């Protein structure tokens, strides 16, 4: 049973445009959500997070939006840059002392 | 500040054998989590160690075991290897068990034949 779902295996976006990566979850007990970015041959790196008490968190070119009623979150990258080409994992956790559950990832290609 | 390191980078084992994977956590971090990432999947939580004690376990059989040492480095041991154990094994360290921000190592690619 997949509790964190990333339904788009891949996404291609033109350089300079907005990239929107989507994530759905099924567990209403999730309290904290994170996005990780992974380059080939490297481990995932933490990108941005959001607590369930917020609906938006912004950090530079990256913004995460949370819609609790729809159990949906999205990561916006604007403007998209070539170095953003990577696999992006959505992750969630019910509380600070519990495990983090990852989605399968979305591969983002930034086109020149 | 030294990042998370893992050894070995790659490993090939035969079904039924045992394997030990190693992880050095980032300086100042006392918590280590281990994940299994199968091809095309996201990382799956195996277990976490906090100050040398197991602090949570995912849905993995007992033949997956671990250790954390006083310097907070860690080992993942897998006994009686099965073909499905072939995966990338990731170690992640964090400042403490309540920290969401985990710093991952590059992983160990295990192939079981």
PDB file of C-alpha atoms in Angstrom:
ATOM      1  CA  UNK A   1       0.000   0.000   0.000  1.00  0.00           C
ATOM      2  CA  UNK A   2       1.678   3.163  -1.231  1.00  0.00           C
ATOM      3  CA  UNK A   3       1.038   6.008   1.175  1.00  0.00           C
ATOM      4  CA  UNK A   4       2.986   8.605  -0.801  1.00  0.00           C
ATOM      5  CA  UNK A   5       2.337   8.657  -4.534  1.00  0.00           C
ATOM      6  CA  UNK A   6       4.166  10.449  -7.302  1.00  0.00           C
ATOM      7  CA  UNK A   7       2.154   9.538 -10.351  1.00  0.00           C
ATOM      8  CA  UNK A   8       4.405  11.145 -12.964  1.00  0.00           C
ATOM      9  CA  UNK A   9       7.573   9.083 -13.483  1.00  0.00           C
ATOM     10  CA  UNK A  10       9.102  11.864 -15.563  1.00  0.00           C
ATOM     11  CA  UNK A  11       8.608  15.483 -16.558  1.00  0.00           C
ATOM     12  CA  UNK A  12      10.308  17.651 -19.191  1.00  0.00           C
ATOM     13  CA  UNK A  13      10.341  21.435 -18.863  1.00  0.00           C
ATOM     14  CA  UNK A  14      11.966  24.167 -20.901  1.00  0.00           C
ATOM     15  CA  UNK A  15      14.777  26.064 -19.214  1.00  0.00           C
ATOM     16  CA  UNK A  16      13.452  29.271 -17.659  1.00  0.00           C
ATOM     17  CA  UNK A  17       9.884  27.995 -17.328  1.00  0.00           C
ATOM     18  CA  UNK A  18       8.135  26.742 -14.199  1.00  0.00           C
ATOM     19  CA  UNK A  19       8.484  23.087 -13.149  1.00  0.00           C
ATOM     20  CA  UNK A  20       5.617  21.661 -11.103  1.00  0.00           C
ATOM     21  CA  UNK A  21       6.072  18.300  -9.432  1.00  0.00           C
ATOM     22  CA  UNK A  22       3.063  16.707  -7.795  1.00  0.00           C
ATOM     23  CA  UNK A  23       2.595  14.332  -4.903  1.00  0.00           C
ATOM     24  CA  UNK A  24      -0.476  12.735  -3.315  1.00  0.00           C
ATOM     25  CA  UNK A  25      -0.726  10.992   0.027  1.00  0.00           C
ATOM     26  CA  UNK A  26      -3.293   8.760   1.669  1.00  0.00           C
ATOM     27  CA  UNK A  27      -2.433   8.927   5.370  1.00  0.00           C
ATOM     28  CA  UNK A  28      -4.215  11.838   7.059  1.00  0.00           C
ATOM     29  CA  UNK A  29      -1.890  11.416  10.057  1.00  0.00           C
ATOM     30  CA  UNK A  30       1.090  12.755   8.114  1.00  0.00           C
ATOM     31  CA  UNK A  31       2.314  15.862   9.860  1.00  0.00           C
ATOM     32  CA  UNK A  32       5.391  16.861   7.920  1.00  0.00           C
ATOM     33  CA  UNK A  33       6.287  16.734   4.251  1.00  0.00           C
ATOM     34  CA  UNK A  34       9.655  16.938   2.542  1.00  0.00           C
ATOM     35  CA  UNK A  35      11.138  17.078  -0.919  1.00  0.00           C
ATOM     36  CA  UNK A  36      14.490  15.524  -1.749  1.00  0.00           C
ATOM     37  CA  UNK A  37      16.524  15.835  -4.916  1.00  0.00           C
ATOM     38  CA  UNK A  38      18.783  13.076  -6.204  1.00  0.00           C
ATOM     39  CA  UNK A  39      21.531  13.186  -8.820  1.00  0.00           C
ATOM     40  CA  UNK A  40      22.921   9.937 -10.289  1.00  0.00           C
ATOM     41  CA  UNK A  41      25.532   8.226  -8.088  1.00  0.00           C
ATOM     42  CA  UNK A  42      24.703  10.512  -5.165  1.00  0.00           C
ATOM     43  CA  UNK A  43      22.408  10.171  -2.183  1.00  0.00           C
ATOM     44  CA  UNK A  44      19.216  12.257  -1.983  1.00  0.00           C
ATOM     45  CA  UNK A  45      19.703  15.805  -0.705  1.00  0.00           C
ATOM     46  CA  UNK A  46      17.108  17.646   1.334  1.00  0.00           C
ATOM     47  CA  UNK A  47      15.466  20.444  -0.632  1.00  0.00           C
ATOM     48  CA  UNK A  48      12.508  21.925   1.223  1.00  0.00           C
ATOM     49  CA  UNK A  49       9.873  20.927   3.769  1.00  0.00           C
ATOM     50  CA  UNK A  50       6.471  21.986   5.023  1.00  0.00           C
ATOM     51  CA  UNK A  51       4.569  21.363   8.223  1.00  0.00           C
ATOM     52  CA  UNK A  52       0.897  20.411   8.087  1.00  0.00           C
ATOM     53  CA  UNK A  53      -0.022  23.661   9.849  1.00  0.00           C
ATOM     54  CA  UNK A  54       1.103  25.644   6.797  1.00  0.00           C
ATOM     55  CA  UNK A  55      -0.084  25.668   3.201  1.00  0.00           C
ATOM     56  CA  UNK A  56       2.985  27.212   1.592  1.00  0.00           C
ATOM     57  CA  UNK A  57       6.711  27.362   2.175  1.00  0.00           C
ATOM     58  CA  UNK A  58       9.155  29.204  -0.043  1.00  0.00           C
ATOM     59  CA  UNK A  59      12.932  29.011  -0.324  1.00  0.00           C
ATOM     60  CA  UNK A  60      14.461  30.898  -3.215  1.00  0.00           C
ATOM     61  CA  UNK A  61      13.340  29.347  -6.498  1.00  0.00           C
ATOM     62  CA  UNK A  62      11.567  26.505  -4.681  1.00  0.00           C
ATOM     63  CA  UNK A  63       8.044  26.678  -3.255  1.00  0.00           C
ATOM     64  CA  UNK A  64       6.053  23.832  -1.766  1.00  0.00           C
ATOM     65  CA  UNK A  65       2.266  24.025  -1.574  1.00  0.00           C
ATOM     66  CA  UNK A  66       0.175  21.793   0.673  1.00  0.00           C
ATOM     67  CA  UNK A  67      -3.550  21.144   0.186  1.00  0.00           C
ATOM     68  CA  UNK A  68      -4.580  19.023   3.172  1.00  0.00           C
ATOM     69  CA  UNK A  69      -8.201  18.590   2.132  1.00  0.00           C
ATOM     70  CA  UNK A  70      -7.055  17.095  -1.168  1.00  0.00           C
ATOM     71  CA  UNK A  71      -4.084  15.300   0.436  1.00  0.00           C
ATOM     72  CA  UNK A  72      -1.912  16.827  -2.233  1.00  0.00           C
ATOM     73  CA  UNK A  73       1.325  18.736  -2.314  1.00  0.00           C
ATOM     74  CA  UNK A  74       3.341  20.216  -5.105  1.00  0.00           C
ATOM     75  CA  UNK A  75       6.833  21.556  -5.609  1.00  0.00           C
ATOM     76  CA  UNK A  76       7.246  24.589  -7.871  1.00  0.00           C
ATOM     77  CA  UNK A  77      10.639  25.490  -9.297  1.00  0.00           C
ATOM     78  CA  UNK A  78      10.845  28.838 -11.024  1.00  0.00           C
ATOM     79  CA  UNK A  79      12.726  29.604 -13.120  1.00  0.00           C
ATOM     80  CA  UNK A  80      13.926  26.096 -13.995  1.00  0.00           C
ATOM     81  CA  UNK A  81      17.655  25.729 -14.570  1.00  0.00           C
ATOM     82  CA  UNK A  82      19.744  22.946 -16.197  1.00  0.00           C
ATOM     83  CA  UNK A  83      21.129  21.942 -12.791  1.00  0.00           C
ATOM     84  CA  UNK A  84      17.583  21.138 -11.664  1.00  0.00           C
ATOM     85  CA  UNK A  85      17.594  18.014 -13.836  1.00  0.00           C
ATOM     86  CA  UNK A  86      17.411  15.228 -11.257  1.00  0.00           C
ATOM     87  CA  UNK A  87      15.022  12.791  -9.593  1.00  0.00           C
ATOM     88  CA  UNK A  88      12.750  14.452  -7.033  1.00  0.00           C
ATOM     89  CA  UNK A  89      11.319  12.458  -4.138  1.00  0.00           C
ATOM     90  CA  UNK A  90       8.306  13.517  -2.121  1.00  0.00           C
ATOM     91  CA  UNK A  91       8.359  12.209   1.461  1.00  0.00           C
ATOM     92  CA  UNK A  92       6.122  12.381   4.518  1.00  0.00           C
ATOM     93  CA  UNK A  93       6.133  11.523   8.204  1.00  0.00           C
ATOM     94  CA  UNK A  94       3.406  11.353  10.876  1.00  0.00           C
ATOM     95  CA  UNK A  95       5.591  12.937  13.550  1.00  0.00           C
ATOM     96  CA  UNK A  96       9.150  13.835  14.394  1.00  0.00           C
ATOM     97  CA  UNK A  97       9.967  10.473  15.947  1.00  0.00           C
ATOM     98  CA  UNK A  98       8.530   8.315  13.179  1.00  0.00           C
ATOM     99  CA  UNK A  99       9.932   7.017   9.931  1.00  0.00           C
ATOM    100  CA  UNK A 100       9.909   9.021   6.707  1.00  0.00           C
ATOM    101  CA  UNK A 101       7.970   7.463   3.835  1.00  0.00           C
ATOM    102  CA  UNK A 102       9.145   8.235   0.318  1.00  0.00           C
ATOM    103  CA  UNK A 103       7.332   8.269  -3.004  1.00  0.00           C
ATOM    104  CA  UNK A 104       8.813   6.585  -6.077  1.00  0.00           C
ATOM    105  CA  UNK A 105      10.209   9.808  -7.454  1.00  0.00           C
ATOM    106  CA  UNK A 106       9.766  11.953 -10.565  1.00  0.00           C
ATOM    107  CA  UNK A 107      12.629  12.427 -13.014  1.00  0.00           C
ATOM    108  CA  UNK A 108      12.793  16.075 -14.095  1.00  0.00           C
ATOM    109  CA  UNK A 109      14.501  16.960 -17.391  1.00  0.00           C
ATOM    110  CA  UNK A 110      15.238  20.620 -18.022  1.00  0.00           C
ATOM    111  CA  UNK A 111      15.459  21.191 -21.764  1.00  0.00           C
ATOM    112  CA  UNK A 112      17.779  23.858 -23.213  1.00  0.00           C
TER     113      UNK A 112
ATOM    114  CA  UNK B   1      32.274  19.403   8.036  1.00  0.00           C
ATOM    115  CA  UNK B   2      32.606  15.833   6.721  1.00  0.00           C
ATOM    116  CA  UNK B   3      29.556  14.428   4.958  1.00  0.00           C
ATOM    117  CA  UNK B   4      28.062  10.970   5.204  1.00  0.00           C
ATOM    118  CA  UNK B   5      30.255   8.265   3.713  1.00  0.00           C
ATOM    119  CA  UNK B   6      29.422   4.670   2.904  1.00  0.00           C
ATOM    120  CA  UNK B   7      31.507   1.637   2.053  1.00  0.00           C
ATOM    121  CA  UNK B   8      31.834  -0.262  -0.123  1.00  0.00           C
ATOM    122  CA  UNK B   9      30.487   1.512  -3.205  1.00  0.00           C
ATOM    123  CA  UNK B  10      29.540  -1.692  -4.975  1.00  0.00           C
ATOM    124  CA  UNK B  11      29.265  -5.286  -3.846  1.00  0.00           C
ATOM    125  CA  UNK B  12      28.358  -8.579  -5.505  1.00  0.00           C
ATOM    126  CA  UNK B  13      27.252 -11.478  -3.328  1.00  0.00           C
ATOM    127  CA  UNK B  14      25.759 -14.900  -3.871  1.00  0.00           C
ATOM    128  CA  UNK B  15      22.331 -15.951  -2.596  1.00  0.00           C
ATOM    129  CA  UNK B  16      22.587 -17.298   0.956  1.00  0.00           C
ATOM    130  CA  UNK B  17      25.671 -15.290   1.859  1.00  0.00           C
ATOM    131  CA  UNK B  18      25.907 -12.568   4.482  1.00  0.00           C
ATOM    132  CA  UNK B  19      26.914  -8.930   3.911  1.00  0.00           C
ATOM    133  CA  UNK B  20      27.946  -5.985   6.083  1.00  0.00           C
ATOM    134  CA  UNK B  21      27.593  -2.412   4.858  1.00  0.00           C
ATOM    135  CA  UNK B  22      29.177   0.515   6.653  1.00  0.00           C
ATOM    136  CA  UNK B  23      28.269   4.149   7.190  1.00  0.00           C
ATOM    137  CA  UNK B  24      30.056   7.081   8.787  1.00  0.00           C
ATOM    138  CA  UNK B  25      27.648   9.762   9.897  1.00  0.00           C
ATOM    139  CA  UNK B  26      28.141  13.473   9.458  1.00  0.00           C
ATOM    140  CA  UNK B  27      30.042  15.221  12.220  1.00  0.00           C
ATOM    141  CA  UNK B  28      27.764  16.202  15.110  1.00  0.00           C
ATOM    142  CA  UNK B  29      24.993  13.770  14.136  1.00  0.00           C
ATOM    143  CA  UNK B  30      23.899  11.073  16.601  1.00  0.00           C
ATOM    144  CA  UNK B  31      21.160   9.386  14.567  1.00  0.00           C
ATOM    145  CA  UNK B  32      21.540   7.077  11.582  1.00  0.00           C
ATOM    146  CA  UNK B  33      18.786   5.664   9.379  1.00  0.00           C
ATOM    147  CA  UNK B  34      19.140   2.958   6.758  1.00  0.00           C
ATOM    148  CA  UNK B  35      17.058   2.715   3.598  1.00  0.00           C
ATOM    149  CA  UNK B  36      16.732   0.209   0.764  1.00  0.00           C
ATOM    150  CA  UNK B  37      16.078   1.627  -2.698  1.00  0.00           C
ATOM    151  CA  UNK B  38      15.080  -0.936  -5.289  1.00  0.00           C
ATOM    152  CA  UNK B  39      15.208  -0.025  -8.968  1.00  0.00           C
ATOM    153  CA  UNK B  40      12.448   2.427  -9.882  1.00  0.00           C
ATOM    154  CA  UNK B  41      11.320   2.823  -6.278  1.00  0.00           C
ATOM    155  CA  UNK B  42      11.799   5.400  -3.576  1.00  0.00           C
ATOM    156  CA  UNK B  43      13.944   4.692  -0.518  1.00  0.00           C
ATOM    157  CA  UNK B  44      12.244   2.329   1.961  1.00  0.00           C
ATOM    158  CA  UNK B  45      12.988   2.717   5.650  1.00  0.00           C
ATOM    159  CA  UNK B  46      14.783  -0.277   7.191  1.00  0.00           C
ATOM    160  CA  UNK B  47      15.592   0.995  10.689  1.00  0.00           C
ATOM    161  CA  UNK B  48      17.040   3.878  12.652  1.00  0.00           C
ATOM    162  CA  UNK B  49      19.664   4.018  15.379  1.00  0.00           C
ATOM    163  CA  UNK B  50      19.847   6.758  17.983  1.00  0.00           C
ATOM    164  CA  UNK B  51      22.725   6.829  20.434  1.00  0.00           C
ATOM    165  CA  UNK B  52      23.519   3.137  19.786  1.00  0.00           C
ATOM    166  CA  UNK B  53      19.931   1.931  20.328  1.00  0.00           C
ATOM    167  CA  UNK B  54      17.454   0.887  17.641  1.00  0.00           C
ATOM    168  CA  UNK B  55      14.794   3.593  17.403  1.00  0.00           C
ATOM    169  CA  UNK B  56      12.214   2.305  14.981  1.00  0.00           C
ATOM    170  CA  UNK B  57      12.085  -0.351  12.306  1.00  0.00           C
ATOM    171  CA  UNK B  58      10.359  -0.669   8.962  1.00  0.00           C
ATOM    172  CA  UNK B  59       8.771  -3.732   7.414  1.00  0.00           C
ATOM    173  CA  UNK B  60      11.955  -5.771   6.977  1.00  0.00           C
ATOM    174  CA  UNK B  61      12.632  -9.314   8.280  1.00  0.00           C
ATOM    175  CA  UNK B  62      14.981  -9.988  11.227  1.00  0.00           C
ATOM    176  CA  UNK B  63      17.780 -11.062   8.894  1.00  0.00           C
ATOM    177  CA  UNK B  64      18.285  -7.320   8.397  1.00  0.00           C
ATOM    178  CA  UNK B  65      20.109  -6.126  11.511  1.00  0.00           C
ATOM    179  CA  UNK B  66      22.221  -3.175  12.463  1.00  0.00           C
ATOM    180  CA  UNK B  67      24.614  -1.617  14.897  1.00  0.00           C
ATOM    181  CA  UNK B  68      25.606   1.868  15.883  1.00  0.00           C
ATOM    182  CA  UNK B  69      28.966   2.513  17.488  1.00  0.00           C
ATOM    183  CA  UNK B  70      29.979   5.088  20.137  1.00  0.00           C
ATOM    184  CA  UNK B  71      31.310   7.369  17.391  1.00  0.00           C
ATOM    185  CA  UNK B  72      27.827   7.115  15.781  1.00  0.00           C
ATOM    186  CA  UNK B  73      29.041   5.242  12.725  1.00  0.00           C
ATOM    187  CA  UNK B  74      26.814   2.339  11.790  1.00  0.00           C
ATOM    188  CA  UNK B  75      26.629  -1.058  10.130  1.00  0.00           C
ATOM    189  CA  UNK B  76      23.840  -2.801   8.272  1.00  0.00           C
ATOM    190  CA  UNK B  77      24.047  -6.593   8.242  1.00  0.00           C
ATOM    191  CA  UNK B  78      21.971  -8.801   6.002  1.00  0.00           C
ATOM    192  CA  UNK B  79      22.001 -12.587   6.489  1.00  0.00           C
ATOM    193  CA  UNK B  80      20.843 -15.302   4.112  1.00  0.00           C
ATOM    194  CA  UNK B  81      20.836 -12.977   1.109  1.00  0.00           C
ATOM    195  CA  UNK B  82      18.009 -13.314  -1.399  1.00  0.00           C
ATOM    196  CA  UNK B  83      17.891 -12.151  -5.000  1.00  0.00           C
ATOM    197  CA  UNK B  84      15.331  -9.465  -4.036  1.00  0.00           C
ATOM    198  CA  UNK B  85      17.883  -7.914  -1.678  1.00  0.00           C
ATOM    199  CA  UNK B  86      19.629  -6.489  -4.751  1.00  0.00           C
ATOM    200  CA  UNK B  87      19.247  -2.734  -4.331  1.00  0.00           C
ATOM    201  CA  UNK B  88      20.938   0.533  -3.438  1.00  0.00           C
ATOM    202  CA  UNK B  89      21.365   0.779   0.338  1.00  0.00           C
ATOM    203  CA  UNK B  90      21.365   4.330   1.636  1.00  0.00           C
ATOM    204  CA  UNK B  91      22.486   5.567   4.996  1.00  0.00           C
ATOM    205  CA  UNK B  92      21.303   8.933   6.315  1.00  0.00           C
ATOM    206  CA  UNK B  93      22.399  10.793   9.415  1.00  0.00           C
ATOM    207  CA  UNK B  94      20.629  13.540  11.335  1.00  0.00           C
ATOM    208  CA  UNK B  95      21.390  15.740  14.336  1.00  0.00           C
ATOM    209  CA  UNK B  96      18.982  13.807  16.530  1.00  0.00           C
ATOM    210  CA  UNK B  97      16.074  11.403  16.284  1.00  0.00           C
ATOM    211  CA  UNK B  98      13.546  14.250  16.070  1.00  0.00           C
ATOM    212  CA  UNK B  99      15.189  15.949  13.122  1.00  0.00           C
ATOM    213  CA  UNK B 100      13.418  15.614   9.803  1.00  0.00           C
ATOM    214  CA  UNK B 101      16.413  16.797   7.829  1.00  0.00           C
ATOM    215  CA  UNK B 102      18.465  13.772   6.979  1.00  0.00           C
ATOM    216  CA  UNK B 103      21.781  13.846   5.157  1.00  0.00           C
ATOM    217  CA  UNK B 104      22.276  10.907   2.858  1.00  0.00           C
ATOM    218  CA  UNK B 105      25.422   9.119   1.811  1.00  0.00           C
ATOM    219  CA  UNK B 106      25.976   8.059  -1.817  1.00  0.00           C
ATOM    220  CA  UNK B 107      24.818   4.511  -1.111  1.00  0.00           C
ATOM    221  CA  UNK B 108      26.135   0.985  -1.571  1.00  0.00           C
ATOM    222  CA  UNK B 109      24.940  -0.905  -4.647  1.00  0.00           C
ATOM    223  CA  UNK B 110      24.412  -4.550  -3.662  1.00  0.00           C
ATOM    224  CA  UNK B 111      23.892  -7.192  -6.329  1.00  0.00           C
ATOM    225  CA  UNK B 112      22.851 -10.689  -5.269  1.00  0.00           C
ATOM    226  CA  UNK B 113      23.315 -13.426  -7.869  1.00  0.00           C
TER     227      UNK B 113
END
